[in-house]
PDB file of C-alpha atoms in Angstrom:
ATOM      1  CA  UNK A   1      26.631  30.225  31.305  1.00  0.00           C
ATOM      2  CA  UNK A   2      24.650  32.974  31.731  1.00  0.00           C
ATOM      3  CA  UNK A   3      24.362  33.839  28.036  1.00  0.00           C
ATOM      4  CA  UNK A   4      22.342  32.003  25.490  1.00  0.00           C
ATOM      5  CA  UNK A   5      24.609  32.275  22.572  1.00  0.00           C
ATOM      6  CA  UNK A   6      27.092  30.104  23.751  1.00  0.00           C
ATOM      7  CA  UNK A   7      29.986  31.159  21.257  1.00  0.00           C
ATOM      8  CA  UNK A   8      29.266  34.436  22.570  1.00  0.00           C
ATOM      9  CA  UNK A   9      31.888  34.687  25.515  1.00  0.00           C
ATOM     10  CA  UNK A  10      34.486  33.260  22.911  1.00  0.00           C
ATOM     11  CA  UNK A  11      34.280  36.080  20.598  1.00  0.00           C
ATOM     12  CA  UNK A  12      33.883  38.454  23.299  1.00  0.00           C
ATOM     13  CA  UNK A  13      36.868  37.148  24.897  1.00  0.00           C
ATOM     14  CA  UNK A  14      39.013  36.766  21.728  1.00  0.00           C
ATOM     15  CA  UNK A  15      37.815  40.460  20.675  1.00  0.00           C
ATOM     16  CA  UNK A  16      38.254  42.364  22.997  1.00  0.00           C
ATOM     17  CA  UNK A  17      39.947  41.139  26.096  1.00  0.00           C
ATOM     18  CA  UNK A  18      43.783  42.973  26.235  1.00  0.00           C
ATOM     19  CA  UNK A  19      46.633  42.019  28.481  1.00  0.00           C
ATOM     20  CA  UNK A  20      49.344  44.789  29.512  1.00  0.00           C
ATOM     21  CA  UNK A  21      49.068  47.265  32.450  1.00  0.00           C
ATOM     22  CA  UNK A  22      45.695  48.953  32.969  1.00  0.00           C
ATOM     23  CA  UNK A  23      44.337  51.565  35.201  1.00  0.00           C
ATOM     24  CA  UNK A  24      40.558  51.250  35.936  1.00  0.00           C
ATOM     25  CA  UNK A  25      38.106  53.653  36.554  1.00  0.00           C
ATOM     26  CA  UNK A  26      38.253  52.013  40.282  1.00  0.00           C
ATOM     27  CA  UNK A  27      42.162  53.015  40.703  1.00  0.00           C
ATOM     28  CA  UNK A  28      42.717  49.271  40.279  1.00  0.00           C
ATOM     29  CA  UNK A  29      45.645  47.930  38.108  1.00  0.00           C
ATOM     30  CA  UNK A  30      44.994  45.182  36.198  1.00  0.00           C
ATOM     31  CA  UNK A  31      46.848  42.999  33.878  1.00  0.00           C
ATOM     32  CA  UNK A  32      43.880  42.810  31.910  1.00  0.00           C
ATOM     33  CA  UNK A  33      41.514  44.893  30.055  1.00  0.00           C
ATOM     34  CA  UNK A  34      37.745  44.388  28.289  1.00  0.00           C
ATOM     35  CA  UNK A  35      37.827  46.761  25.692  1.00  0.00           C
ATOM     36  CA  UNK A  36      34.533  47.554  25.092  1.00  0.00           C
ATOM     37  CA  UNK A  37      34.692  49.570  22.086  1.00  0.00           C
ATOM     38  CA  UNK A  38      36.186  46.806  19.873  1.00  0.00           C
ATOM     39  CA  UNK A  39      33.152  44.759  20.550  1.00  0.00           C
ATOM     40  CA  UNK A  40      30.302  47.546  20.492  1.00  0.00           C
ATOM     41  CA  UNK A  41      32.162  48.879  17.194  1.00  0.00           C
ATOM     42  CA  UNK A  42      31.715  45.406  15.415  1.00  0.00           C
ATOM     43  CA  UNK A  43      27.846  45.811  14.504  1.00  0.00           C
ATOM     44  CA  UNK A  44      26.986  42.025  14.403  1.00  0.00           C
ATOM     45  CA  UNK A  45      28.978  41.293  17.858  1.00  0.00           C
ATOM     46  CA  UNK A  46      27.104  44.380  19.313  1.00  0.00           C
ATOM     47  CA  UNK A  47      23.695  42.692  18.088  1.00  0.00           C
ATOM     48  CA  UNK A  48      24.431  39.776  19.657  1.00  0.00           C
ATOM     49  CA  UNK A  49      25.243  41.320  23.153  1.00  0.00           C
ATOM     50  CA  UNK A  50      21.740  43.490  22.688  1.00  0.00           C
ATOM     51  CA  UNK A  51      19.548  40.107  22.036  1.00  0.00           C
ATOM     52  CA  UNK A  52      21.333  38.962  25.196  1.00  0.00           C
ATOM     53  CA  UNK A  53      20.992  42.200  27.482  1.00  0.00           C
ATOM     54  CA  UNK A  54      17.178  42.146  26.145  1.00  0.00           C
ATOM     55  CA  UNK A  55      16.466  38.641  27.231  1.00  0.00           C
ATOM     56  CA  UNK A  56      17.899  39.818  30.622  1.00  0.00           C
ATOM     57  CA  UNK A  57      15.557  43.059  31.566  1.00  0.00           C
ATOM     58  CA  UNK A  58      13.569  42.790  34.286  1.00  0.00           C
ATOM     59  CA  UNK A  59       9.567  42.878  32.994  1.00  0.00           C
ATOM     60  CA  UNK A  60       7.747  46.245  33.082  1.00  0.00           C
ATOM     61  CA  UNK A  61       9.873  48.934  32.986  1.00  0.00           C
ATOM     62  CA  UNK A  62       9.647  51.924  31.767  1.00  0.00           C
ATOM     63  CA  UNK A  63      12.785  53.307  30.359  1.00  0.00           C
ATOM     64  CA  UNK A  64      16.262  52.269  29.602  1.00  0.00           C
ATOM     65  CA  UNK A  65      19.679  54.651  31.517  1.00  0.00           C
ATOM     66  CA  UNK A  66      22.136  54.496  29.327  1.00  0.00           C
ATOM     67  CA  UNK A  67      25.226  55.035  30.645  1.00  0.00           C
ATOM     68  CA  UNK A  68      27.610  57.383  29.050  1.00  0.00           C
ATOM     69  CA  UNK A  69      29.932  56.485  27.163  1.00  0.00           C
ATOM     70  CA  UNK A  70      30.014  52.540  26.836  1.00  0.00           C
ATOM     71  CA  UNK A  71      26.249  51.734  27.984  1.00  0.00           C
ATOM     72  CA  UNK A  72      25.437  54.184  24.825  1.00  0.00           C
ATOM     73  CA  UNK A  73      26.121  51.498  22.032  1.00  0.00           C
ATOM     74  CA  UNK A  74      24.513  48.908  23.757  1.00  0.00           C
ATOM     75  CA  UNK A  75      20.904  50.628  25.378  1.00  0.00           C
ATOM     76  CA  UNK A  76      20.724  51.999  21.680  1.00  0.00           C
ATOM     77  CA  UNK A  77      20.307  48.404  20.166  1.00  0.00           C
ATOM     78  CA  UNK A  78      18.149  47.023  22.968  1.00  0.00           C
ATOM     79  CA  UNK A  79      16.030  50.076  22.825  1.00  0.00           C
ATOM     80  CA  UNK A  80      15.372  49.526  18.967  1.00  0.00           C
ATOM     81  CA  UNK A  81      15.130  45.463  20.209  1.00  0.00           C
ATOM     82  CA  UNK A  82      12.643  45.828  22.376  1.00  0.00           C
ATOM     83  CA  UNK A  83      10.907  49.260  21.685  1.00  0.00           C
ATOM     84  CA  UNK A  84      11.682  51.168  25.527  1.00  0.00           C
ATOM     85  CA  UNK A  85      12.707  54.744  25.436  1.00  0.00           C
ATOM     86  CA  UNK A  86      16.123  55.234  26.435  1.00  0.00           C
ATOM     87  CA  UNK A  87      17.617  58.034  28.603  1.00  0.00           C
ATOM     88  CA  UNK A  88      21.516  58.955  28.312  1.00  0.00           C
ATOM     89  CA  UNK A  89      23.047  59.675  31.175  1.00  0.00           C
ATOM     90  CA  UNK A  90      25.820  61.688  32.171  1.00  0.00           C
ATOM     91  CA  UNK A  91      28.616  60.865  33.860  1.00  0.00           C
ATOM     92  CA  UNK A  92      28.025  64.627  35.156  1.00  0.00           C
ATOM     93  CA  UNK A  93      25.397  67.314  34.644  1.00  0.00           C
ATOM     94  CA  UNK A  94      26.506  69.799  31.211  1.00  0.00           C
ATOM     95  CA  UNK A  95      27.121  73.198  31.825  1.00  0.00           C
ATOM     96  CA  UNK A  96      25.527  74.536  29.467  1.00  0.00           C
ATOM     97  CA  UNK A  97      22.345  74.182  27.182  1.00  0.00           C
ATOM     98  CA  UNK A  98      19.826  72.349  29.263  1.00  0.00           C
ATOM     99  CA  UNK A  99      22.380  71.643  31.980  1.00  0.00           C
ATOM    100  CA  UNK A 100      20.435  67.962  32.229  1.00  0.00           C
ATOM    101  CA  UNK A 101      22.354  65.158  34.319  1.00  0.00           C
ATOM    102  CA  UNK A 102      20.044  63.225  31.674  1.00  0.00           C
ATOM    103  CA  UNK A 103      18.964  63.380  28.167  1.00  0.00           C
ATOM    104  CA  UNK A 104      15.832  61.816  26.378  1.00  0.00           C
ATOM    105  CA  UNK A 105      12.563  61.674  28.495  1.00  0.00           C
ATOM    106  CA  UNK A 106      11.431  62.790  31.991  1.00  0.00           C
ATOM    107  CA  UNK A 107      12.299  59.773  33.876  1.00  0.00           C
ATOM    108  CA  UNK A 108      10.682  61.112  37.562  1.00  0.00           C
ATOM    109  CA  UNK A 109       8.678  58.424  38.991  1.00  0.00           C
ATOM    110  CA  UNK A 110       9.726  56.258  36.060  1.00  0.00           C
ATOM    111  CA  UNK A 111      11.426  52.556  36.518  1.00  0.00           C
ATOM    112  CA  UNK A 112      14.888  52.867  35.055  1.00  0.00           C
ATOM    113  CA  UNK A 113      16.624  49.830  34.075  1.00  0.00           C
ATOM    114  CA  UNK A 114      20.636  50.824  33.853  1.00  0.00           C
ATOM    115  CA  UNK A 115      22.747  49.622  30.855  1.00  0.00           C
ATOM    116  CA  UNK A 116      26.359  49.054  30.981  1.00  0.00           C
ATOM    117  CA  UNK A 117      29.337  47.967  29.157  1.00  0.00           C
ATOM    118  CA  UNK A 118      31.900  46.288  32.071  1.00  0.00           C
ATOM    119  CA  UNK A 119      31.221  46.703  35.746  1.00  0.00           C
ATOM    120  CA  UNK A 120      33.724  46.037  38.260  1.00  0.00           C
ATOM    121  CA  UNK A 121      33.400  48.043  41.680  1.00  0.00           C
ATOM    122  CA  UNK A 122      30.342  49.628  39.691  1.00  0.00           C
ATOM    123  CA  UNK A 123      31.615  53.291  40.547  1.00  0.00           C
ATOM    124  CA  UNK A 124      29.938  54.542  37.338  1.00  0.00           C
ATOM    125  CA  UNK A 125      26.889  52.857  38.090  1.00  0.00           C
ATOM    126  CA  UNK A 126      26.620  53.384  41.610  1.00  0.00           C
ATOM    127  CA  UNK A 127      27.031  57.615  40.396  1.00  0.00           C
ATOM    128  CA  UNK A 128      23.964  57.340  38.066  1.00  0.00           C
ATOM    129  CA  UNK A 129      22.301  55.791  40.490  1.00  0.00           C
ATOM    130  CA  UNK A 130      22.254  58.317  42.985  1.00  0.00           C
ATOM    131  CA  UNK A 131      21.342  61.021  40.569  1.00  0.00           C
ATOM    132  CA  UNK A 132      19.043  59.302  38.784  1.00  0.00           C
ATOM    133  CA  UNK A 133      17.279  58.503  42.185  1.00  0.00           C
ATOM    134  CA  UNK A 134      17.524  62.233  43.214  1.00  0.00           C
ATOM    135  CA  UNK A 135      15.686  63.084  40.081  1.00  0.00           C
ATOM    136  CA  UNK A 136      12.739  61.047  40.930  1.00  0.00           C
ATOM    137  CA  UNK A 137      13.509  57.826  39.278  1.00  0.00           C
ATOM    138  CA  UNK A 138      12.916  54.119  40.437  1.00  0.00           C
ATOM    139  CA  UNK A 139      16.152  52.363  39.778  1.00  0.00           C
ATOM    140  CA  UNK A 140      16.620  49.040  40.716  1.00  0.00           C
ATOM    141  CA  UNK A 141      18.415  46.883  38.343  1.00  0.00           C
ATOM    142  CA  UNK A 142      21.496  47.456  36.014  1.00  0.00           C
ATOM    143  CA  UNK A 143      22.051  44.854  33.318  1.00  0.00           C
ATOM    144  CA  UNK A 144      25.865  44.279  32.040  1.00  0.00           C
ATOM    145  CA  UNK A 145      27.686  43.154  28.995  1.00  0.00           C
ATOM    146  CA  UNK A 146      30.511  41.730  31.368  1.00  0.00           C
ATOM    147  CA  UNK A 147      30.693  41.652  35.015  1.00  0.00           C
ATOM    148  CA  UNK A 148      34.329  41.409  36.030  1.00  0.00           C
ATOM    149  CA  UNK A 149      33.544  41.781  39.847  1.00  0.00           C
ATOM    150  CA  UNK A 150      34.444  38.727  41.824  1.00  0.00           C
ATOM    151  CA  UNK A 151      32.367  36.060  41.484  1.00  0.00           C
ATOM    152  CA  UNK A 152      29.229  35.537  44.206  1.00  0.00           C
ATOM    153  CA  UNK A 153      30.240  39.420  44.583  1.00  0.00           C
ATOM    154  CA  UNK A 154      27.610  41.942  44.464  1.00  0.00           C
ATOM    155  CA  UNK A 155      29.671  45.317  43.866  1.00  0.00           C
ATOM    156  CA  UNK A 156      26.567  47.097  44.180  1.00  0.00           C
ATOM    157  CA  UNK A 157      24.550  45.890  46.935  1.00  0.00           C
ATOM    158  CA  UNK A 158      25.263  48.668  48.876  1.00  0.00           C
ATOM    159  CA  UNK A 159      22.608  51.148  46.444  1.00  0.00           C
ATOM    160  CA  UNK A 160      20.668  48.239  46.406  1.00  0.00           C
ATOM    161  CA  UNK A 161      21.128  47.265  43.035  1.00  0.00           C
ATOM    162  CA  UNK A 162      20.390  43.983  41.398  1.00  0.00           C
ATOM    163  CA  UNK A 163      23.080  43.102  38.953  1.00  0.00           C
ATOM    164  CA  UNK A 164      22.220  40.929  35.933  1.00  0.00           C
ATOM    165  CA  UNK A 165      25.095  40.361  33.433  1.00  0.00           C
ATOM    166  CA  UNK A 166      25.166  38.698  29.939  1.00  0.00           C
ATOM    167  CA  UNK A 167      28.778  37.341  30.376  1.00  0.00           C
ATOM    168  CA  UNK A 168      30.926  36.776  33.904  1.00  0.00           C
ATOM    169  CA  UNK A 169      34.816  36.706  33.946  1.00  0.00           C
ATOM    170  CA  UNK A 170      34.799  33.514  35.099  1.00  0.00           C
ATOM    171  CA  UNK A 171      33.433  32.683  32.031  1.00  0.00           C
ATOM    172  CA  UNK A 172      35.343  35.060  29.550  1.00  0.00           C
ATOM    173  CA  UNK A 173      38.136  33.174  31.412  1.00  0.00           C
ATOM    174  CA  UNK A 174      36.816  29.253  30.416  1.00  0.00           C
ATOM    175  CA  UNK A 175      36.219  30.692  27.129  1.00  0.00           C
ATOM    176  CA  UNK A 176      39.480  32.035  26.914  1.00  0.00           C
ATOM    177  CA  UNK A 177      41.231  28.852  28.374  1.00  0.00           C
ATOM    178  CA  UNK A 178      38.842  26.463  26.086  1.00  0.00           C
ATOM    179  CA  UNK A 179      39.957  28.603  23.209  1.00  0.00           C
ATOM    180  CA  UNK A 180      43.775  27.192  24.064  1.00  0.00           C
ATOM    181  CA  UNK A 181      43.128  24.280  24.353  1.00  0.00           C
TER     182      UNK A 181
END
């Protein structure tokens, strides 16, 4: 597992995972959905995904990207956690006010660690990314609540990015068939 709170996955699973017909950001239809929110609403569930996504950051870095809307929740908590800055990031630059692609501190020449919520082609990701490396900054890992990408997959290899996530699908989906057994 790559968690260390090994009920984790089951409450993740049993809060938050949906069944129906979804759309994803992708374009993919699924007949499954994480729903983020109901986890990062529930303050002691979103705790324990922040301990994990802290034990998971690579060492010396400089600030956390978090990634708007879902990585929000979560960089907030590890930022308090582990006392790095914290940049919000855009899915696109405002039009108005400071225009910024990025809010919080200059992050040129800076090592940017990303935080997400779910990641499955990483299209959101792979978009900060590119900006974020236009502006200057050094990113090079992005650490995940749940990586629903296929397994031994690395959706963003192509940017270069190393992928670190706190729980798999594979293992939301042992969880999820330990749960019935």
């Amino acid at each position: 597992m790559t968690t260390t709170d090994t009920a984790l996955a089951a409450d993740i699973d049993a809060t938050c995972r949906l069944t129906g017909e979804f759309t994803l950001r992708s374009g993919q239809v699924s007949n499954e959905y994480f729903d983020k929110y109901l986890f990062e609403a529930d303050p002691q569930l979103l705790a324990r995904v922040a301990r994990e996504v802290a034990q998971l950051l690579p060492a010396e870095i400089d600030l956390l990207g978090a990634l708007e809307m879902g990585g929000i929740p979560i960089a907030t908590a590890v930022s308090q956690l582990v006392g790095i800055p914290l940049v919000f990031v855009r899915k696109k630059a405002k039009e108005y006010g400071t225009a910024k692609l990025a809010e919080g501190p200059s992050y040129d020449g800076r090592k940017v660690v990303l935080i997400e919520d779910v990641i499955t082609t990483g299209g959101a990701v792979r978009d900060a990314t590119t900006a974020l490396r236009a502006g200057g900054a050094v990113v090079e890992t992005v650490v995940c609540a749940i990586d629903r990408s296929p397994e031994g997959v690395n959706p963003l290899a192509d940017v270069g990015l190393e992928v670190r996530a706190v729980l798999t699908k594979a293992e939301l989906d042992a969880a999820r068939a330990a749960a019935q057994d």
